[in-house]
mmCIF file of C-alpha atoms in Angstrom:
data_model
loop_
_atom_site.group_PDB
_atom_site.id
_atom_site.type_symbol
_atom_site.label_atom_id
_atom_site.label_comp_id
_atom_site.label_asym_id
_atom_site.label_seq_id
_atom_site.Cartn_x
_atom_site.Cartn_y
_atom_site.Cartn_z
ATOM 1 C CA MET A 1 -136.044 17.175 81.182
ATOM 2 C CA THR A 2 -132.710 18.609 82.288
ATOM 3 C CA SER A 3 -132.494 21.515 84.684
ATOM 4 C CA ASN A 4 -131.097 23.871 82.054
ATOM 5 C CA ALA A 5 -133.947 23.309 79.577
ATOM 6 C CA VAL A 6 -135.686 26.331 78.118
ATOM 7 C CA HIS A 7 -139.462 26.084 78.456
ATOM 8 C CA THR A 8 -141.585 27.697 75.756
ATOM 9 C CA GLN A 9 -145.306 27.801 75.159
ATOM 10 C CA THR A 10 -147.991 29.665 73.287
ATOM 11 C CA SER A 11 -151.120 30.784 75.074
ATOM 12 C CA VAL A 12 -154.268 32.796 74.567
ATOM 13 C CA SER A 13 -155.272 35.225 77.292
ATOM 14 C CA PRO A 14 -159.007 36.008 77.686
ATOM 15 C CA HIS A 15 -158.039 39.626 77.024
ATOM 16 C CA CYS A 16 -155.619 38.858 74.184
ATOM 17 C CA ALA A 17 -156.449 39.533 70.577
ATOM 18 C CA ARG A 18 -154.104 36.761 69.398
ATOM 19 C CA VAL A 19 -151.736 34.070 70.535
ATOM 20 C CA GLY A 20 -148.874 35.158 72.752
ATOM 21 C CA HIS A 21 -145.443 33.615 73.145
ATOM 22 C CA GLU A 22 -143.819 32.825 76.498
ATOM 23 C CA ILE A 23 -140.321 31.590 77.284
ATOM 24 C CA SER A 24 -138.796 30.657 80.641
ATOM 25 C CA ILE A 25 -134.982 30.782 80.541
ATOM 26 C CA PRO A 26 -132.868 29.287 83.354
ATOM 27 C CA ARG A 27 -130.217 31.813 84.391
ATOM 28 C CA ASP A 28 -126.583 30.691 84.480
ATOM 29 C CA PRO A 29 -125.611 30.995 88.183
ATOM 30 C CA ALA A 30 -122.055 31.938 87.141
ATOM 31 C CA SER A 31 -123.232 35.240 85.632
ATOM 32 C CA THR A 32 -122.598 38.523 87.435
ATOM 33 C CA PRO A 33 -123.841 42.063 86.651
ATOM 34 C CA ALA A 34 -120.350 42.971 85.502
ATOM 35 C CA GLN A 35 -119.752 39.826 83.430
ATOM 36 C CA LEU A 36 -122.498 37.690 81.930
ATOM 37 C CA THR A 37 -121.533 34.176 80.944
ATOM 38 C CA GLU A 38 -121.588 33.285 77.262
ATOM 39 C CA ALA A 39 -124.859 31.362 77.743
ATOM 40 C CA ASP A 40 -126.696 34.306 79.306
ATOM 41 C CA ALA A 41 -125.148 36.910 77.006
ATOM 42 C CA ALA A 42 -126.510 35.043 73.957
ATOM 43 C CA TRP A 43 -130.158 35.295 74.996
ATOM 44 C CA PRO A 44 -131.019 38.905 74.023
ATOM 45 C CA ALA A 45 -130.053 38.133 70.402
ATOM 46 C CA ARG A 46 -132.079 34.906 70.467
ATOM 47 C CA LEU A 47 -135.097 36.751 71.833
ATOM 48 C CA ARG A 48 -134.775 39.360 69.077
ATOM 49 C CA ARG A 49 -135.107 36.595 66.480
ATOM 50 C CA ILE A 50 -138.141 35.195 68.270
ATOM 51 C CA VAL A 51 -139.741 38.648 68.405
ATOM 52 C CA ARG A 52 -139.205 39.226 64.688
ATOM 53 C CA ALA A 53 -140.589 35.785 63.850
ATOM 54 C CA ALA A 54 -143.638 36.376 66.061
ATOM 55 C CA LEU A 55 -144.449 39.754 64.530
ATOM 56 C CA ASN A 56 -144.003 38.420 61.000
ATOM 57 C CA HIS A 57 -146.348 35.565 61.898
ATOM 58 C CA TRP A 58 -148.924 38.013 63.302
ATOM 59 C CA GLY A 59 -148.733 40.274 60.253
ATOM 60 C CA ARG A 60 -147.007 43.177 62.048
ATOM 61 C CA PRO A 61 -143.411 43.187 60.731
ATOM 62 C CA ASP A 62 -143.587 46.994 60.858
ATOM 63 C CA LEU A 63 -143.179 46.766 64.649
ATOM 64 C CA ALA A 64 -140.209 44.391 64.569
ATOM 65 C CA GLU A 65 -137.317 46.856 64.650
ATOM 66 C CA THR A 66 -138.635 48.817 67.639
ATOM 67 C CA ALA A 67 -139.811 45.687 69.451
ATOM 68 C CA GLU A 68 -136.379 44.088 69.003
ATOM 69 C CA LEU A 69 -134.666 47.110 70.555
ATOM 70 C CA LEU A 70 -137.073 47.100 73.500
ATOM 71 C CA THR A 71 -136.590 43.368 73.988
ATOM 72 C CA THR A 72 -132.816 43.760 73.958
ATOM 73 C CA GLU A 73 -132.862 46.414 76.670
ATOM 74 C CA LEU A 74 -135.346 44.642 78.950
ATOM 75 C CA ALA A 75 -133.713 41.225 78.570
ATOM 76 C CA THR A 76 -130.170 42.536 79.078
ATOM 77 C CA ASN A 77 -131.279 44.426 82.175
ATOM 78 C CA ALA A 78 -132.967 41.285 83.542
ATOM 79 C CA PHE A 79 -129.918 39.083 83.044
ATOM 80 C CA ARG A 80 -127.558 41.688 84.506
ATOM 81 C CA HIS A 81 -129.562 42.754 87.525
ATOM 82 C CA GLY A 82 -132.218 40.107 88.222
ATOM 83 C CA SER A 83 -132.021 37.711 91.134
ATOM 84 C CA GLY A 84 -134.373 34.884 90.207
ATOM 85 C CA SER A 85 -133.277 31.492 88.948
ATOM 86 C CA ASP A 86 -135.154 32.107 85.683
ATOM 87 C CA VAL A 87 -135.805 34.998 83.321
ATOM 88 C CA ASP A 88 -139.346 34.834 81.932
ATOM 89 C CA PHE A 89 -140.098 36.557 78.624
ATOM 90 C CA ARG A 90 -143.534 37.162 77.155
ATOM 91 C CA ILE A 91 -144.748 38.918 74.012
ATOM 92 C CA TYR A 92 -148.431 39.163 73.083
ATOM 93 C CA LEU A 93 -151.113 41.296 71.488
ATOM 94 C CA GLU A 94 -153.811 42.733 73.724
ATOM 95 C CA ASP A 95 -156.629 44.917 72.413
ATOM 96 C CA ASP A 96 -154.871 47.789 70.616
ATOM 97 C CA ARG A 97 -151.294 47.263 71.805
ATOM 98 C CA LEU A 98 -148.290 44.945 71.657
ATOM 99 C CA LEU A 99 -146.960 44.052 75.108
ATOM 100 C CA ILE A 100 -143.474 42.857 76.021
ATOM 101 C CA GLU A 101 -142.837 41.611 79.563
ATOM 102 C CA VAL A 102 -139.637 40.407 81.219
ATOM 103 C CA LYS A 103 -139.675 38.929 84.723
ATOM 104 C CA ASP A 104 -136.291 38.778 86.459
ATOM 105 C CA GLY A 105 -137.313 37.673 89.954
ATOM 106 C CA SER A 106 -135.835 40.724 91.694
ATOM 107 C CA PRO A 107 -138.142 42.840 93.915
ATOM 108 C CA LEU A 108 -135.868 45.856 93.390
ATOM 109 C CA ARG A 109 -137.684 48.191 91.012
ATOM 110 C CA PRO A 110 -135.560 49.303 88.044
ATOM 111 C CA VAL A 111 -135.125 53.069 87.808
ATOM 112 C CA PRO A 112 -133.822 55.004 84.786
ATOM 113 C CA ARG A 113 -130.562 56.783 85.530
ATOM 114 C CA CYS A 114 -128.595 59.465 83.765
ATOM 115 C CA ALA A 115 -125.479 57.866 82.324
ATOM 116 C CA GLY A 116 -122.365 59.936 81.832
ATOM 117 C CA PRO A 117 -121.006 60.609 78.333
ATOM 118 C CA ASP A 118 -118.286 57.975 78.804
ATOM 119 C CA ASP A 119 -120.495 55.312 80.417
ATOM 120 C CA GLU A 120 -121.017 52.171 78.328
ATOM 121 C CA ASN A 121 -124.167 51.133 80.226
ATOM 122 C CA GLY A 122 -127.036 52.763 82.057
ATOM 123 C CA ARG A 123 -129.164 54.025 79.163
ATOM 124 C CA GLY A 124 -131.419 50.983 78.770
ATOM 125 C CA LEU A 125 -134.547 52.191 80.535
ATOM 126 C CA LEU A 126 -134.157 55.691 79.087
ATOM 127 C CA LEU A 127 -134.253 54.085 75.637
ATOM 128 C CA VAL A 128 -137.307 52.038 76.626
ATOM 129 C CA ALA A 129 -139.066 55.172 77.842
ATOM 130 C CA ALA A 130 -138.231 56.944 74.598
ATOM 131 C CA LEU A 131 -139.299 54.175 72.220
ATOM 132 C CA ALA A 132 -142.302 52.622 73.965
ATOM 133 C CA LYS A 133 -145.806 54.034 74.072
ATOM 134 C CA SER A 134 -145.823 53.215 77.770
ATOM 135 C CA TRP A 135 -143.796 51.158 80.207
ATOM 136 C CA GLY A 136 -143.850 50.178 83.855
ATOM 137 C CA VAL A 137 -142.998 47.720 86.599
ATOM 138 C CA SER A 138 -145.300 45.222 88.328
ATOM 139 C CA ASP A 139 -146.387 45.904 91.914
ATOM 140 C CA ASP A 140 -143.975 43.307 93.259
ATOM 141 C CA GLY A 141 -141.083 44.790 91.258
ATOM 142 C CA THR A 142 -140.212 41.540 89.496
ATOM 143 C CA THR A 143 -141.609 42.272 86.014
ATOM 144 C CA THR A 144 -140.794 45.160 83.691
ATOM 145 C CA TRP A 145 -143.105 45.720 80.727
ATOM 146 C CA CYS A 146 -143.527 48.055 77.792
ATOM 147 C CA SER A 147 -146.056 48.474 74.980
ATOM 148 C CA LEU A 148 -146.339 49.647 71.386
ATOM 149 C CA PRO A 149 -149.623 50.828 69.796
ATOM 150 C CA LEU A 150 -151.430 48.691 67.229
ATOM 151 C CA ASN A 151 -154.265 51.048 66.339
ATOM 152 C CA GLU A 152 -152.532 52.570 63.312
ATOM 153 C CA GLY A 153 -152.247 49.192 61.571
ATOM 154 C CA PRO A 154 -149.365 48.051 59.380
ATOM 155 C CA PRO A 155 -148.224 50.206 56.470
ATOM 156 C CA ASP A 156 -149.781 49.502 53.083
ATOM 157 C CA ASN A 157 -146.612 47.788 51.853
ATOM 158 C CA MET A 158 -146.616 45.291 54.753
ATOM 159 C CA ASP A 159 -148.544 42.043 54.510
ATOM 160 C CA SER A 160 -149.186 38.999 56.656
ATOM 161 C CA ALA A 161 -147.811 35.566 55.929
ATOM 162 C CA ALA A 162 -151.327 34.250 56.406
ATOM 163 C CA VAL A 163 -153.113 36.754 54.154
ATOM 164 C CA THR A 164 -152.791 36.385 50.401
ATOM 165 C CA ALA A 165 -154.615 37.294 47.212
ATOM 166 C CA PRO A 166 -157.327 34.874 45.978
ATOM 167 C CA VAL A 167 -156.054 31.575 44.565
ATOM 168 C CA SER A 168 -156.315 31.243 40.783
ATOM 169 C CA ARG A 169 -155.134 27.624 40.375
ATOM 170 C CA GLU A 170 -153.935 24.804 42.614
ATOM 171 C CA ILE A 171 -152.758 21.188 42.504
ATOM 172 C CA PRO A 172 -152.751 18.760 45.470
ATOM 173 C CA LEU A 173 -149.862 16.355 46.018
ATOM 174 C CA GLN A 174 -150.405 12.809 47.214
ATOM 175 C CA LEU A 175 -147.789 11.948 49.841
ATOM 176 C CA PRO A 176 -147.074 8.724 51.724
ATOM 177 C CA ALA A 177 -147.282 9.024 55.506
ATOM 178 C CA ASN A 178 -143.733 7.814 56.073
ATOM 179 C CA PRO A 179 -140.142 9.137 55.873
ATOM 180 C CA SER A 180 -140.101 8.860 52.076
ATOM 181 C CA ALA A 181 -142.645 11.705 51.801
ATOM 182 C CA ALA A 182 -140.046 14.477 51.586
ATOM 183 C CA THR A 183 -138.222 12.792 48.716
ATOM 184 C CA HIS A 184 -141.542 12.050 46.991
ATOM 185 C CA ALA A 185 -142.540 15.702 47.314
ATOM 186 C CA ARG A 186 -139.235 16.906 45.884
ATOM 187 C CA ILE A 187 -139.538 14.601 42.849
ATOM 188 C CA SER A 188 -143.150 15.525 42.026
ATOM 189 C CA ALA A 189 -142.802 19.258 42.728
ATOM 190 C CA ARG A 190 -140.914 20.128 39.536
ATOM 191 C CA SER A 191 -143.591 18.805 37.181
ATOM 192 C CA THR A 192 -146.343 20.290 39.350
ATOM 193 C CA LEU A 193 -144.779 23.748 39.353
ATOM 194 C CA THR A 194 -144.301 23.498 35.597
ATOM 195 C CA MET A 195 -148.016 22.739 35.175
ATOM 196 C CA LEU A 196 -148.889 25.675 37.407
ATOM 197 C CA ASN A 197 -146.600 27.890 35.298
ATOM 198 C CA TRP A 198 -145.307 29.751 38.353
ATOM 199 C CA PRO A 199 -142.932 32.604 37.415
ATOM 200 C CA GLY A 200 -140.647 32.156 40.392
ATOM 201 C CA ASP A 201 -137.534 30.393 41.662
ATOM 202 C CA ILE A 202 -138.406 26.721 41.106
ATOM 203 C CA HIS A 203 -135.298 25.453 42.929
ATOM 204 C CA ALA A 204 -136.119 27.514 46.028
ATOM 205 C CA ALA A 205 -139.762 26.387 45.948
ATOM 206 C CA ILE A 206 -138.795 22.708 45.755
ATOM 207 C CA ALA A 207 -136.384 23.137 48.674
ATOM 208 C CA VAL A 208 -139.045 24.921 50.771
ATOM 209 C CA LEU A 209 -141.562 22.145 50.068
ATOM 210 C CA HIS A 210 -138.961 19.546 51.044
ATOM 211 C CA HIS A 211 -138.281 21.323 54.364
ATOM 212 C CA LEU A 212 -141.992 21.578 55.205
ATOM 213 C CA VAL A 213 -142.750 17.949 54.364
ATOM 214 C CA ASP A 214 -139.668 16.713 56.225
ATOM 215 C CA ASN A 215 -140.747 18.774 59.245
ATOM 216 C CA ALA A 216 -144.248 17.260 59.053
ATOM 217 C CA VAL A 217 -142.835 13.726 58.916
ATOM 218 C CA ARG A 218 -140.535 14.331 61.873
ATOM 219 C CA HIS A 219 -142.990 16.126 64.147
ATOM 220 C CA GLY A 220 -146.473 15.525 62.751
ATOM 221 C CA LEU A 221 -146.559 11.731 62.467
ATOM 222 C CA THR A 222 -146.774 9.346 65.416
ATOM 223 C CA PRO A 223 -144.365 6.409 64.892
ATOM 224 C CA GLY A 224 -146.161 3.090 64.591
ATOM 225 C CA LYS A 225 -149.645 4.597 64.394
ATOM 226 C CA ALA A 226 -151.809 3.331 61.537
ATOM 227 C CA ASP A 227 -154.150 5.307 59.254
ATOM 228 C CA GLN A 228 -152.186 8.557 59.330
ATOM 229 C CA SER A 229 -152.038 10.896 56.364
ATOM 230 C CA LEU A 230 -149.935 13.752 55.028
ATOM 231 C CA GLY A 231 -151.186 16.259 52.518
ATOM 232 C CA ALA A 232 -149.604 18.990 50.430
ATOM 233 C CA ARG A 233 -151.026 21.550 48.032
ATOM 234 C CA LEU A 234 -149.329 23.999 45.668
ATOM 235 C CA SER A 235 -151.399 27.048 44.734
ATOM 236 C CA ILE A 236 -150.878 30.214 42.699
ATOM 237 C CA THR A 237 -152.608 33.425 43.746
ATOM 238 C CA GLU A 238 -153.846 36.198 41.490
ATOM 239 C CA ASP A 239 -150.712 38.127 42.546
ATOM 240 C CA HIS A 240 -148.566 35.219 41.271
ATOM 241 C CA GLU A 241 -147.456 34.197 44.754
ATOM 242 C CA LEU A 242 -146.869 30.501 45.376
ATOM 243 C CA LEU A 243 -148.614 28.960 48.393
ATOM 244 C CA ILE A 244 -147.137 25.733 49.746
ATOM 245 C CA ASP A 245 -149.479 24.093 52.266
ATOM 246 C CA VAL A 246 -148.413 20.941 54.127
ATOM 247 C CA THR A 247 -150.923 19.296 56.464
ATOM 248 C CA ASP A 248 -150.179 16.636 59.081
ATOM 249 C CA PRO A 249 -152.331 14.869 61.712
ATOM 250 C CA ASN A 250 -150.802 16.558 64.782
ATOM 251 C CA PRO A 251 -152.652 19.802 65.663
ATOM 252 C CA LYS A 252 -149.941 20.893 68.120
ATOM 253 C CA PHE A 253 -146.847 22.937 67.304
ATOM 254 C CA PRO A 254 -145.952 24.655 70.618
ATOM 255 C CA ASN A 255 -142.529 25.810 69.429
ATOM 256 C CA PHE A 256 -143.541 27.149 66.021
ATOM 257 C CA LEU A 257 -141.990 30.582 66.519
ATOM 258 C CA ASP A 258 -138.798 29.043 67.904
ATOM 259 C CA ALA A 259 -138.636 26.814 64.830
ATOM 260 C CA VAL A 260 -139.085 29.766 62.465
ATOM 261 C CA ALA A 261 -136.345 31.637 64.350
ATOM 262 C CA GLY A 262 -133.966 28.655 64.121
ATOM 263 C CA LEU A 263 -133.956 27.965 67.869
ATOM 264 C CA ASP A 264 -135.731 24.612 67.598
ATOM 265 C CA GLY A 265 -134.405 22.762 64.559
ATOM 266 C CA ARG A 266 -133.382 24.230 61.216
ATOM 267 C CA GLY A 267 -136.086 23.048 58.802
ATOM 268 C CA LEU A 268 -138.474 26.013 58.977
ATOM 269 C CA TRP A 269 -135.578 28.418 59.467
ATOM 270 C CA ASN A 270 -134.029 27.141 56.249
ATOM 271 C CA ALA A 271 -137.357 27.662 54.473
ATOM 272 C CA GLY A 272 -137.389 31.248 55.698
ATOM 273 C CA GLN A 273 -133.857 31.792 54.447
ATOM 274 C CA LEU A 274 -135.089 30.779 50.995
ATOM 275 C CA GLY A 275 -137.549 33.675 51.020
ATOM 276 C CA ALA A 276 -140.645 31.924 52.416
ATOM 277 C CA ARG A 277 -143.081 33.697 54.733
ATOM 278 C CA LEU A 278 -144.342 31.086 57.173
ATOM 279 C CA SER A 279 -147.560 30.660 59.131
ATOM 280 C CA MET A 280 -149.358 27.849 60.906
ATOM 281 C CA SER A 281 -153.047 27.091 61.441
ATOM 282 C CA VAL A 282 -155.076 24.280 63.000
ATOM 283 C CA THR A 283 -157.409 22.414 60.666
ATOM 284 C CA SER A 284 -161.131 23.145 60.981
ATOM 285 C CA ASP A 285 -161.827 19.785 62.673
ATOM 286 C CA PHE A 286 -158.906 20.264 65.118
ATOM 287 C CA ALA A 287 -157.502 16.942 63.914
ATOM 288 C CA GLY A 288 -154.295 18.353 62.434
ATOM 289 C CA LYS A 289 -152.440 21.468 61.366
ATOM 290 C CA THR A 290 -151.274 23.149 58.193
ATOM 291 C CA VAL A 291 -147.954 24.935 57.817
ATOM 292 C CA ARG A 292 -148.006 27.426 54.954
ATOM 293 C CA ALA A 293 -145.079 28.946 53.081
ATOM 294 C CA VAL A 294 -145.636 31.899 50.761
ATOM 295 C CA LEU A 295 -143.088 32.642 48.037
ATOM 296 C CA LYS A 296 -143.134 35.706 45.811
ATOM 297 C CA PRO A 297 -142.516 35.413 42.078
ATOM 298 C CA GLY A 298 -139.055 36.160 40.722
ATOM 299 C CA ARG A 299 -135.623 35.081 41.832
ATOM 300 C CA VAL A 300 -134.673 34.698 45.488
ATOM 301 C CA ASP A 301 -131.880 36.985 46.699
ATOM 302 C CA LEU A 302 -129.943 35.030 49.328
#
């Protein structure tokens, strides 16, 4: 692995309600507080996409806008003023709160300051203090964190990618466990969707299925290994949503949120652009995983 690689992982803390997401980003040594390099300056926007993807995946898209703003301020501050070789970012759910942490390696504790009316910078921590439920700095000064409350729950009009209405009808697809699976899925999907009588965008649904199956072939199959299998299922819920489930024999997907955000390949990102809400789960026997796309009925506005 090269020295400038970005390391990502998902983890479950004993005190965490759900999976968290962690990223370690090597800092460009050419950056200065007054002038970040292009590589470092691009990271706050990338982290915003990861945050939105994570909260959509956890069923809390209502927190995305505020969490993105908080992430932007903490990450920008870390890249401008940190001293470590890496910037470590972490977002996770703990008990009744969402936590965002950024470690910049500097023991100097950040302090909010009063920016003048003509100052372009200097308001970051004041914005964090205003938006977050609470915020603080670790004892060693290297990590700044903030939190948002979860106890109110998402609004009634928000729903999780993983939670749907009961299924009313479904049809499994038989797929070969080889690179031809994506083409096979695309060919058989049209007749299957016609039989299911789904009142949605058939072209978008076929494209989403193709992206999911292609992703499973590329990352879920082990080349040269015998007796592998791929599975797909198209289902219609009582709310007329289409569920596209693709199962492969690899239970691991450490960069799922990066993939949804378009930072690790474009397959799942493309599916999201077609209107799909995406989630991932490990099969009950821990011998594989299922990636699910949920599409609402009606046309897709791109």
